[in-house]
PDB file of C-alpha atoms and ligand atoms in Angstrom:
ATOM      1  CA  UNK K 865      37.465  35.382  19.212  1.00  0.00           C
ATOM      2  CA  UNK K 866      37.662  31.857  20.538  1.00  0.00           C
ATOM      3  CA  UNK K 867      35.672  31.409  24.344  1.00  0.00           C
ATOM      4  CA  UNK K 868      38.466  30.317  26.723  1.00  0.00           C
ATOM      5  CA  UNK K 869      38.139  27.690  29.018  1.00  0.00           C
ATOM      6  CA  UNK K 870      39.382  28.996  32.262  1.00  0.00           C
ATOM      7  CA  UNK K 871      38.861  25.732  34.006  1.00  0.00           C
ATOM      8  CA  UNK K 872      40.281  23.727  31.528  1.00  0.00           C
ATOM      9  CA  UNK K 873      43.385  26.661  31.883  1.00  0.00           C
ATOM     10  CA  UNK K 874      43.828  26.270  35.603  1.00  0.00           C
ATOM     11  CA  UNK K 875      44.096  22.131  35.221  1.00  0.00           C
ATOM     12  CA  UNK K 876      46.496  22.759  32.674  1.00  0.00           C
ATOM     13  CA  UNK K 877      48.667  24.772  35.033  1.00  0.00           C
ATOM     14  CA  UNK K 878      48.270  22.544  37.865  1.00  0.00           C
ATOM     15  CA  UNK K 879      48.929  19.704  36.083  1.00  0.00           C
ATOM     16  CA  UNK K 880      52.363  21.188  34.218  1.00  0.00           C
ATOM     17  CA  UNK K 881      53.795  21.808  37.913  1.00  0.00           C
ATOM     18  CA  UNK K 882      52.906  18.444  38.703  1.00  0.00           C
ATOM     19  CA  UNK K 883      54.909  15.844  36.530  1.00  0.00           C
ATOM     20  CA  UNK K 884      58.385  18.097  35.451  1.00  0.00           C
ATOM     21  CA  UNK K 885      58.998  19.774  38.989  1.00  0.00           C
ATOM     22  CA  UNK K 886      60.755  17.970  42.267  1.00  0.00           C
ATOM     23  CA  UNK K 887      63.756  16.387  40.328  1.00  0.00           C
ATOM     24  CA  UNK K 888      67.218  16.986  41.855  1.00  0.00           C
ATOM     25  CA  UNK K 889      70.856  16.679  41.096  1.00  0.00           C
ATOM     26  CA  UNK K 890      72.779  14.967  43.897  1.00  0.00           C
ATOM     27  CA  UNK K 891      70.336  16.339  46.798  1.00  0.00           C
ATOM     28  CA  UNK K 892      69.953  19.843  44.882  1.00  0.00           C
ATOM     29  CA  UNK K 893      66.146  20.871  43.542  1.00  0.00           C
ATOM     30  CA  UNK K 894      66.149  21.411  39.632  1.00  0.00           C
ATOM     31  CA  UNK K 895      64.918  24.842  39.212  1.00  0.00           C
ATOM     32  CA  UNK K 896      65.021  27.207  36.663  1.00  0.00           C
ATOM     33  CA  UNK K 897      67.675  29.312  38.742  1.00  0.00           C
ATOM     34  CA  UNK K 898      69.315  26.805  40.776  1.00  0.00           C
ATOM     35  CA  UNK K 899      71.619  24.822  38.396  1.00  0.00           C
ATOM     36  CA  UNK K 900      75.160  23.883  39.397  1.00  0.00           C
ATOM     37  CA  UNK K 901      77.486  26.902  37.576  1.00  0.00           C
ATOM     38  CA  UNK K 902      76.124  29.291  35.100  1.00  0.00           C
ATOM     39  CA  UNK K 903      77.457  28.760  32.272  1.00  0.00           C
ATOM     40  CA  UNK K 904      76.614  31.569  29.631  1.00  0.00           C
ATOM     41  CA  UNK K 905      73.903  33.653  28.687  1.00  0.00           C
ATOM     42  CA  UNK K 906      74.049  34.682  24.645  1.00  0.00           C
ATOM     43  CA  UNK K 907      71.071  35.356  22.679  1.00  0.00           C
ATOM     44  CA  UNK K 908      70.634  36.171  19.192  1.00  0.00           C
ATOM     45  CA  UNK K 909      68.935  39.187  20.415  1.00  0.00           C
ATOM     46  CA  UNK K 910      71.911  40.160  23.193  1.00  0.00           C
ATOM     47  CA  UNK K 911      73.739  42.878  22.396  1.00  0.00           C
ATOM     48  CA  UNK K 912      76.636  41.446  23.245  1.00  0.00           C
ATOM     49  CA  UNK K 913      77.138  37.751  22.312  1.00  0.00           C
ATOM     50  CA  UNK K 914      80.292  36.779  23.561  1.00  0.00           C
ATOM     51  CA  UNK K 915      79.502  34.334  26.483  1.00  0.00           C
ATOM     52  CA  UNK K 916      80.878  33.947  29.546  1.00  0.00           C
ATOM     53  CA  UNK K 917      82.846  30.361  29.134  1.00  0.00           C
ATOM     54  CA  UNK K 918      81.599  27.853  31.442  1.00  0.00           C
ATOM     55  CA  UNK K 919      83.471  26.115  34.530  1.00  0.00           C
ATOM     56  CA  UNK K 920      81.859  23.073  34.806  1.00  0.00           C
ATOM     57  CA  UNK K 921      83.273  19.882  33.065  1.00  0.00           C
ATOM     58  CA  UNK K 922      79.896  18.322  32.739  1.00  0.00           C
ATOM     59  CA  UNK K 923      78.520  21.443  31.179  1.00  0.00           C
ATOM     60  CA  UNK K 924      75.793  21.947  28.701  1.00  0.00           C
ATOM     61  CA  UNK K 925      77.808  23.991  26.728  1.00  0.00           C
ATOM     62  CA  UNK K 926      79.889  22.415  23.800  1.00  0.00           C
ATOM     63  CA  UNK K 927      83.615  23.140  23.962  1.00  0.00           C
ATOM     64  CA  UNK K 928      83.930  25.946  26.238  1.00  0.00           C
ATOM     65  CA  UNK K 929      87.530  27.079  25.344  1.00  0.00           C
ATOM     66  CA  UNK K 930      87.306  27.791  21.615  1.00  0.00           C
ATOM     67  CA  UNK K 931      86.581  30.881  20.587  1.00  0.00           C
ATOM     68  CA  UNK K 932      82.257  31.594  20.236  1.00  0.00           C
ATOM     69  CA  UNK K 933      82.541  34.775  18.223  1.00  0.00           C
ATOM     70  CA  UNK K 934      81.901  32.910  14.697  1.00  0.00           C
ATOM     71  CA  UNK K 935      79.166  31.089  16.289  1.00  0.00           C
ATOM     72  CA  UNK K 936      77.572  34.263  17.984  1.00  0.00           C
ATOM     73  CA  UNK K 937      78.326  36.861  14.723  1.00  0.00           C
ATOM     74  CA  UNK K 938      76.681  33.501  12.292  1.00  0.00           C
ATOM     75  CA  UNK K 939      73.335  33.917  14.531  1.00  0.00           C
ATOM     76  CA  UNK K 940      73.408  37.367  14.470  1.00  0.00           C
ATOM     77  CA  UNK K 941      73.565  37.805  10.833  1.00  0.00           C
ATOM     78  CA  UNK K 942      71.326  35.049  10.550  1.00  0.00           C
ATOM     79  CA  UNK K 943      68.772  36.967  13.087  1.00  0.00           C
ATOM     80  CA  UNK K 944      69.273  40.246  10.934  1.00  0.00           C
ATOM     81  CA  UNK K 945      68.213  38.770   7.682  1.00  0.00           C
ATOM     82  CA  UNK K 946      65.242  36.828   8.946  1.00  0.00           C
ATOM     83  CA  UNK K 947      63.798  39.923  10.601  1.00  0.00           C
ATOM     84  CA  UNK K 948      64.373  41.950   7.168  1.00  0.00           C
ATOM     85  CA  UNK K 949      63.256  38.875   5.092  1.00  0.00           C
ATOM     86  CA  UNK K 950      59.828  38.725   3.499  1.00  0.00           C
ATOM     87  CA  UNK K 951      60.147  35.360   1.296  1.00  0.00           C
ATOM     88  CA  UNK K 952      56.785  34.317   1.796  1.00  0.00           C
ATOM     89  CA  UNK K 953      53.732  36.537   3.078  1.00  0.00           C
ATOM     90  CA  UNK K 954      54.479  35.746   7.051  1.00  0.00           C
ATOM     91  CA  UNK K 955      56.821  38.629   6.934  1.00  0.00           C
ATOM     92  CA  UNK K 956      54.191  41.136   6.387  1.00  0.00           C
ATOM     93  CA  UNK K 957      51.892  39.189   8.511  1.00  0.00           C
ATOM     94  CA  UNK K 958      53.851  38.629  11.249  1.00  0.00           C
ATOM     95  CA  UNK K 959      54.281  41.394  14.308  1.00  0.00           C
ATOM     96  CA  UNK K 960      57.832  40.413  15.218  1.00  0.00           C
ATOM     97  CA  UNK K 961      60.419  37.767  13.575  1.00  0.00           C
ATOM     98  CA  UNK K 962      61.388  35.490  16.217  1.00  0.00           C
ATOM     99  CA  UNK K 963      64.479  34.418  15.420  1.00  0.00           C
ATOM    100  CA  UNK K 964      65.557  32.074  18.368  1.00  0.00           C
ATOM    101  CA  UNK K 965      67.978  32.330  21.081  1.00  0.00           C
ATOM    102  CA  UNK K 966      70.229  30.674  22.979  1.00  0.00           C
ATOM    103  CA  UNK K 967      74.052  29.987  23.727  1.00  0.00           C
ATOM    104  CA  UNK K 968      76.036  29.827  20.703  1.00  0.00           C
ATOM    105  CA  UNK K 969      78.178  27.152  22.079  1.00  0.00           C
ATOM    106  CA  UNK K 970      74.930  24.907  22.757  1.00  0.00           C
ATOM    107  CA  UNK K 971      74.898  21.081  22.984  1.00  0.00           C
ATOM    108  CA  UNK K 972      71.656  20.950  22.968  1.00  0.00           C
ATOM    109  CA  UNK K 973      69.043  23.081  20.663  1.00  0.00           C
ATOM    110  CA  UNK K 974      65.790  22.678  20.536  1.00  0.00           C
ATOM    111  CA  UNK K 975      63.353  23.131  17.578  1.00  0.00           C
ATOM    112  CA  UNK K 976      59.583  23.698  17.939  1.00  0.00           C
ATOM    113  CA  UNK K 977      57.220  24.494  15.000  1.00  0.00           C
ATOM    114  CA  UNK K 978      56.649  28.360  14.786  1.00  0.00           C
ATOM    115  CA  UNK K 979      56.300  31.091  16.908  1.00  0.00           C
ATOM    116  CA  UNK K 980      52.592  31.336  18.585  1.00  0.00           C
ATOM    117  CA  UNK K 981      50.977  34.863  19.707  1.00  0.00           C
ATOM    118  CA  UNK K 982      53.103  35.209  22.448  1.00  0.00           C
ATOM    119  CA  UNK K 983      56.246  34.881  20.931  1.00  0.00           C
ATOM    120  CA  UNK K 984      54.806  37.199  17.591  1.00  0.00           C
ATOM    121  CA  UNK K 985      54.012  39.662  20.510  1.00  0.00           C
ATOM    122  CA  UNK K 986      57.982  39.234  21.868  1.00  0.00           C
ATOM    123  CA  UNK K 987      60.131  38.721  19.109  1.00  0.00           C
ATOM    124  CA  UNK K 988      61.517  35.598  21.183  1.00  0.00           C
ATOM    125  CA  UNK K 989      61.088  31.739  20.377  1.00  0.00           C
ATOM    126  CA  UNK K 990      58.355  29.486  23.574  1.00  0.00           C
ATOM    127  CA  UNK K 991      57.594  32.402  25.737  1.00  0.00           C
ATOM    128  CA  UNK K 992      53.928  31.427  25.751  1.00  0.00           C
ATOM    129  CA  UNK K 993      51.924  28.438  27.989  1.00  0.00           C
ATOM    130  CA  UNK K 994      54.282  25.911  26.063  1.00  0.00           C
ATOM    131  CA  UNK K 995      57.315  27.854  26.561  1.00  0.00           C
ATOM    132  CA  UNK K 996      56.345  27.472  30.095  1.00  0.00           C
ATOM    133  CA  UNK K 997      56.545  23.894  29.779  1.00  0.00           C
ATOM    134  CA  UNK K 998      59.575  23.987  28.066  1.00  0.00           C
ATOM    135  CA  UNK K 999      61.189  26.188  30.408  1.00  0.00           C
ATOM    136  CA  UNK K1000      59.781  23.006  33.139  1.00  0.00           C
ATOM    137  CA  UNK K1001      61.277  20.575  31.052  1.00  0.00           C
ATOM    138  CA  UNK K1002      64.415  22.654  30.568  1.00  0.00           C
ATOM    139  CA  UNK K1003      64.815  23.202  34.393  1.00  0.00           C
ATOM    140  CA  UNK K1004      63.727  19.125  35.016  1.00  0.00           C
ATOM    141  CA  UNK K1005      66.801  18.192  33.399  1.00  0.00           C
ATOM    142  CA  UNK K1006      69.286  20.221  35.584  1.00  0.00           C
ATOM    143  CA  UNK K1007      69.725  23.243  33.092  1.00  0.00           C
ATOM    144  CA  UNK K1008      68.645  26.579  32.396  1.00  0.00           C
ATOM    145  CA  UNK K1009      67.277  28.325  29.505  1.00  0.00           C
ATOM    146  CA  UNK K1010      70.285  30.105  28.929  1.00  0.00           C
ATOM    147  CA  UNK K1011      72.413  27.086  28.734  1.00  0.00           C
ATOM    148  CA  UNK K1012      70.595  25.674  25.177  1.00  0.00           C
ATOM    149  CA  UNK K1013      69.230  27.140  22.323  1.00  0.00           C
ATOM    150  CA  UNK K1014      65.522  27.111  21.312  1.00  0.00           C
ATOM    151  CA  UNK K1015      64.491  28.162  17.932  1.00  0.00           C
ATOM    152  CA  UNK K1016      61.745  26.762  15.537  1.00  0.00           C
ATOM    153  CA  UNK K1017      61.136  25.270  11.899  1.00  0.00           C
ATOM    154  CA  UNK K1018      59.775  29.067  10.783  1.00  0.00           C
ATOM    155  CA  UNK K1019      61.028  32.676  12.248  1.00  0.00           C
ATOM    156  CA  UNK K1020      57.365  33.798  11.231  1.00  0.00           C
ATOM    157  CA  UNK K1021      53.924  33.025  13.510  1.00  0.00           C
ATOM    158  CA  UNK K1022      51.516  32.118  10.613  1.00  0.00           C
ATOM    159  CA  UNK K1023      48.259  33.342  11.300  1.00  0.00           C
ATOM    160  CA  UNK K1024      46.131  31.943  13.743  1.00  0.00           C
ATOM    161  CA  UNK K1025      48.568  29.232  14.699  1.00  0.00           C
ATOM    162  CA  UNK K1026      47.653  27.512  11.564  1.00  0.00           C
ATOM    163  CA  UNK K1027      50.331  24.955  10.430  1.00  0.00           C
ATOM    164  CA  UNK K1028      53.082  25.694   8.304  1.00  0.00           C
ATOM    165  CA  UNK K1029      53.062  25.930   4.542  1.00  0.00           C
ATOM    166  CA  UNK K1030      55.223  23.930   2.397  1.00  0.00           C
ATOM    167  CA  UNK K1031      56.350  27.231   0.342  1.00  0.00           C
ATOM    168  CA  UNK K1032      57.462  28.527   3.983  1.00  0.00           C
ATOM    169  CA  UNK K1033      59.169  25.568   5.235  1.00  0.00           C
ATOM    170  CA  UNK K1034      61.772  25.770   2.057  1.00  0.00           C
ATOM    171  CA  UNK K1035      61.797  29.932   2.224  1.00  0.00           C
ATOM    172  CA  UNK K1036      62.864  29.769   6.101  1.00  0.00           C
ATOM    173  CA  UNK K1037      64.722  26.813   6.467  1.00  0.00           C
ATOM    174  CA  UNK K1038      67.784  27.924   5.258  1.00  0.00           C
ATOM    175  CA  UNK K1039      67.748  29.982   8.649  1.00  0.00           C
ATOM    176  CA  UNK K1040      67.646  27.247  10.672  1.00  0.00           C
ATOM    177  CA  UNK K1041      70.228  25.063   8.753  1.00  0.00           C
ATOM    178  CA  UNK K1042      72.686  28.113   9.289  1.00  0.00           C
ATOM    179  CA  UNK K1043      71.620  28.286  12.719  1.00  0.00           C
ATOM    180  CA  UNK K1044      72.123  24.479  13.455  1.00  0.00           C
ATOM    181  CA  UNK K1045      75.837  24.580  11.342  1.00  0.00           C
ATOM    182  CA  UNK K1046      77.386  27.635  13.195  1.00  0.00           C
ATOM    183  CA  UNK K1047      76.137  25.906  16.899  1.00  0.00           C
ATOM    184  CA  UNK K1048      76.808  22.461  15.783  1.00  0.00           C
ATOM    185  CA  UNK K1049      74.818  20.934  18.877  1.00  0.00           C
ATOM    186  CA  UNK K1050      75.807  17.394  20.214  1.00  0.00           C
ATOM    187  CA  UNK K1051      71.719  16.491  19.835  1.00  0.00           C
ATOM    188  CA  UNK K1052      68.925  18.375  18.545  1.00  0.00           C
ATOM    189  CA  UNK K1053      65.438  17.882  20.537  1.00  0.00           C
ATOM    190  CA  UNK K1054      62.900  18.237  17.231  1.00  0.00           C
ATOM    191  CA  UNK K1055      59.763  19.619  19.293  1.00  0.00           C
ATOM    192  CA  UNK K1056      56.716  17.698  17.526  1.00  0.00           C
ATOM    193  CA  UNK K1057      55.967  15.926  14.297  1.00  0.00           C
ATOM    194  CA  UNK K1058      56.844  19.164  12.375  1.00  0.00           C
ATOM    195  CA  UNK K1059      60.156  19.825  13.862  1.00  0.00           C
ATOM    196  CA  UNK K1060      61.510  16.274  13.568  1.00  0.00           C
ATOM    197  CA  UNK K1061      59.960  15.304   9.731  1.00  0.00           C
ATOM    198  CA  UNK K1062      61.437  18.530   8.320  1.00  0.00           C
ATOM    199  CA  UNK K1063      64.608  18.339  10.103  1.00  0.00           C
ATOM    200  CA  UNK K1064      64.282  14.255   9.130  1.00  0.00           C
ATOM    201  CA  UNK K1065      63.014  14.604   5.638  1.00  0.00           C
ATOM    202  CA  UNK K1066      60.532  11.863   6.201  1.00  0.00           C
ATOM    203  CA  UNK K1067      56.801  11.695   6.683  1.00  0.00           C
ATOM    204  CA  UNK K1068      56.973   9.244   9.557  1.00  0.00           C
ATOM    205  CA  UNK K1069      54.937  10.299  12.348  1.00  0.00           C
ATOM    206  CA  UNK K1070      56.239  11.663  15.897  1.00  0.00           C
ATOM    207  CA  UNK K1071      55.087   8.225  17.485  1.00  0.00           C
ATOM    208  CA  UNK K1072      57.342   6.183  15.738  1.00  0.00           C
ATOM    209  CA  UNK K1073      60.199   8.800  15.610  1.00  0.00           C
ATOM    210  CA  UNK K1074      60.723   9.568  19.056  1.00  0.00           C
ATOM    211  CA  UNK K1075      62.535   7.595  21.554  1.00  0.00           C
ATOM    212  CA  UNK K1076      65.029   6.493  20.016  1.00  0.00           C
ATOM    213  CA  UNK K1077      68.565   8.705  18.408  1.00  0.00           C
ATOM    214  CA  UNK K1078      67.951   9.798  14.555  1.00  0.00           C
ATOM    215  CA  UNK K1079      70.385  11.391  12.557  1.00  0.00           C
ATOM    216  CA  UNK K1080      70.332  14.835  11.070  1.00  0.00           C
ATOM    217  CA  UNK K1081      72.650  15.764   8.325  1.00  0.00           C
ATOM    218  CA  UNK K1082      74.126  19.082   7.789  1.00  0.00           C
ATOM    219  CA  UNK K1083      75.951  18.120   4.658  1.00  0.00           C
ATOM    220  CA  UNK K1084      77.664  15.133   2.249  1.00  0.00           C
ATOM    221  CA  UNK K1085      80.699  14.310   4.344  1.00  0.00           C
ATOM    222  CA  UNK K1086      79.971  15.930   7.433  1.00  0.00           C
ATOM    223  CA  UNK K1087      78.809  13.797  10.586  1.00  0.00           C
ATOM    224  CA  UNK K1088      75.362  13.845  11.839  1.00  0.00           C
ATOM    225  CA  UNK K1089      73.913  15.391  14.704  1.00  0.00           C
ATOM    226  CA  UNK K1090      72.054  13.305  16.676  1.00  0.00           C
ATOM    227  CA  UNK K1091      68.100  14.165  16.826  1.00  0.00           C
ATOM    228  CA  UNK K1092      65.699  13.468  19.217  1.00  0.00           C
ATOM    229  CA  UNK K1093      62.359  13.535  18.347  1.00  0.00           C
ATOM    230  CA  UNK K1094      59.678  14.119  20.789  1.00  0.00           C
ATOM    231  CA  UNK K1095      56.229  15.442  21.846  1.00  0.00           C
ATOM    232  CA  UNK K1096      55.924  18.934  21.456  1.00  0.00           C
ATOM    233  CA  UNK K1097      54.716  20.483  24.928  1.00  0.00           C
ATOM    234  CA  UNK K1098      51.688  22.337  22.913  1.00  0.00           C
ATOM    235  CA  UNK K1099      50.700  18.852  22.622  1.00  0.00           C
ATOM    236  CA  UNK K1100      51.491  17.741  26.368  1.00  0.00           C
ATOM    237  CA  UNK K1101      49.403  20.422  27.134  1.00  0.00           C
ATOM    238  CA  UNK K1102      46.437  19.674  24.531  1.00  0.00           C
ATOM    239  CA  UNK K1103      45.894  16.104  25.185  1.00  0.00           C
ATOM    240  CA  UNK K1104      47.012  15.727  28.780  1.00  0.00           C
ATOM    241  CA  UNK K1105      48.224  12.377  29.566  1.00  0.00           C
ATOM    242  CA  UNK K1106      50.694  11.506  32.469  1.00  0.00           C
ATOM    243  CA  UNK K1107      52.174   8.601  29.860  1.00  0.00           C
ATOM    244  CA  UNK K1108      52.740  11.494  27.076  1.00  0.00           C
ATOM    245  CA  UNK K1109      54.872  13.604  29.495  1.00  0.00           C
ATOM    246  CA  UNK K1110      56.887   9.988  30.697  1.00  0.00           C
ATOM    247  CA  UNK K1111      57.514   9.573  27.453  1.00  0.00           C
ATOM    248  CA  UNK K1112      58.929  13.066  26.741  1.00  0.00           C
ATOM    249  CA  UNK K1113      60.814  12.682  30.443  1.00  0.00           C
ATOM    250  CA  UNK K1114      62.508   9.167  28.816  1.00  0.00           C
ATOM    251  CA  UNK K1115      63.594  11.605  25.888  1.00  0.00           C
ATOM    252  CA  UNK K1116      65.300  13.993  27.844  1.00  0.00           C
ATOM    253  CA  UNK K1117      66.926  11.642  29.969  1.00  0.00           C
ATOM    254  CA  UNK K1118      68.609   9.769  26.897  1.00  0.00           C
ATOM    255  CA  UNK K1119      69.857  12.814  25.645  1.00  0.00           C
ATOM    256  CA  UNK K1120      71.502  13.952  29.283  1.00  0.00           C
ATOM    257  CA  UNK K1121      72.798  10.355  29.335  1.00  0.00           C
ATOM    258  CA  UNK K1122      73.954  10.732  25.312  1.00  0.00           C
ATOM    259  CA  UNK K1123      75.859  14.358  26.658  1.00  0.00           C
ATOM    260  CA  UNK K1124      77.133  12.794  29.781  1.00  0.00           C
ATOM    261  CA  UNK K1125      75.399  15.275  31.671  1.00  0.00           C
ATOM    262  CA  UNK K1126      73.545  14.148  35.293  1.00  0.00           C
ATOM    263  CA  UNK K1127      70.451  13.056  35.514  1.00  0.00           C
ATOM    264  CA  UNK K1128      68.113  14.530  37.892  1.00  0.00           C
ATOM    265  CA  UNK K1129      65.710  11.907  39.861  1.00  0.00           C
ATOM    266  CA  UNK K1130      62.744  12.533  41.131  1.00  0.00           C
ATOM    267  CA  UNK K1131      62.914  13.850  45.060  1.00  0.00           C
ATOM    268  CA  UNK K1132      61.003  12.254  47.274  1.00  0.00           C
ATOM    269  CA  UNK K1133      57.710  13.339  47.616  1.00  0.00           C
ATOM    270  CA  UNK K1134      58.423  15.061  44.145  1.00  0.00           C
TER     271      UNK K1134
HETATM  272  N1  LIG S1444      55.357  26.600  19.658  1.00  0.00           N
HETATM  273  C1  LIG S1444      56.425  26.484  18.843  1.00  0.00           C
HETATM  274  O1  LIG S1444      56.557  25.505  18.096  1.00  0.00           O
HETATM  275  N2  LIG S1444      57.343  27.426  18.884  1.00  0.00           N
HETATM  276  C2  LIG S1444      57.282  28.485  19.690  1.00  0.00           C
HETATM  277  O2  LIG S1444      58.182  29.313  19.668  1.00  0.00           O
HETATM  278  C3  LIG S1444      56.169  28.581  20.531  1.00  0.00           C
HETATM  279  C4  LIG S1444      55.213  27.632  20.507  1.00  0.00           C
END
């Protein structure tokens, strides 16, 4: 087993309070329980996935008065037949399929790569140190985990984290794309070079791809979502650099500013 660096650990802590906490909305503190009102809480693991519809006109949850149930029954069937799929060998590897979650009435979704350990261990998409992030990032912008939907490129942790296979990127897929079509987010937030160049068909690196709105097509005659691309926080939390997490902060914000949503600034003394 691989020696961990408990020093190198605690920095990484320290340092992911630092830069994504102390942002506020009009004089309130952005934390992960302290948004302006809750909109709804749906998972493709709740047993009951009708949400709650949202009161808030700026809210981070598309369309509130049409009817979620197609949404919510799509990602439950979708959720079913990943966990009972076995496609390619991750589904006899794997310890749970992890699926994603989320509101089914999301305007934003996030994508990561594949589930790590922790979220094998759970059954449930960035519950590990980069979910932790996430969550940061999540609760920097004003809005709470419940409020998006985070699911990745494969429902399957390959093992030992290594990357994804081709053959598994086309077997699981599918999953996503039915995902993404029956939630129909305003933007997706593609989580790291393998997120956005699957979900962008390209094999341009995340450096050039993020930053700027890219276009993700669900079908001929349909019109795009809007993508953006940027770091995954695995990576924030690899190569630690207070420009990487700007950058990712300068994603966020576009998107907020792309939903019409407010956008927290940095208290003082934050
Ligand atoms: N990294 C990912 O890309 N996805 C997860 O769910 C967790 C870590």
């Amino acid at each position: 087993m691989a020696e961990v660096d408990v020093n190198k650990v605690v920095r990484q802590h320290a340092e992911m309070d630092g830069f994504f906490t102390g942002f506020a909305i009009r004089g309130k503190t952005a934390a992960p329980n302290d948004s302006a009102p809750v909109a709804a809480v749906s998972s493709a693991n709740a047993s009951s996935p009708i949400p709650i519809l949202a009161s808030n006109p700026q809210s981070a949850i598309r369309n509130p008065q049409s009817s979620s149930s197609d949404a919510a029954a799509e990602l439950e069937a979708v959720a079913g037949e990943a966990r009972q799929c076995r496609k390619c060998q991750l589904g006899s590897t794997r310890t749970n399929c992890v699926p994603g979650e989320g509101h089914p009435r999301a305007r934003i979704m996030f994508v990561g790569e594949a589930p790590g350990a922790d979220e094998d261990a759970q059954g449930r998409p960035f519950v590990g140190r980069a979910g932790q992030l996430l969550d940061k990032i999540i609760a920097a912008c004003g809005l709470q985990r419940e409020e998006v939907f985070i699911g990745n490129i494969l429902k399957c942790r390959p093992p030992e984290n290594r990357e994804p296979r081709p053959d598994e990127i086309v077997n699981c897929l599918p999953y996503l794309q039915r995902q993404i079509e029956a939630i129909n987010p305003d933007v997706i937030v593609a989580l790291g070079g393998h997120a956005a160049k699957t979900l962008l068909n390209t094999i341009k690196g995340i450096t050039q791809l993020r930053g700027q709105f890219q276009e993700y097509y669900t079908g001929i005659g349909r019109p795009p979502i809007k993508l953006m691309a940027t770091f995954h926080p695995a990576y924030l939390l690899r190569n630690y650099s207070e420009q990487n997490r700007r950058y990712v902060w300068e994603d966020m914000k576009k998107v907020l500013a792309e939903l019409g949503l407010p956008i927290p600034e940095r208290s003082k003394g934050g």
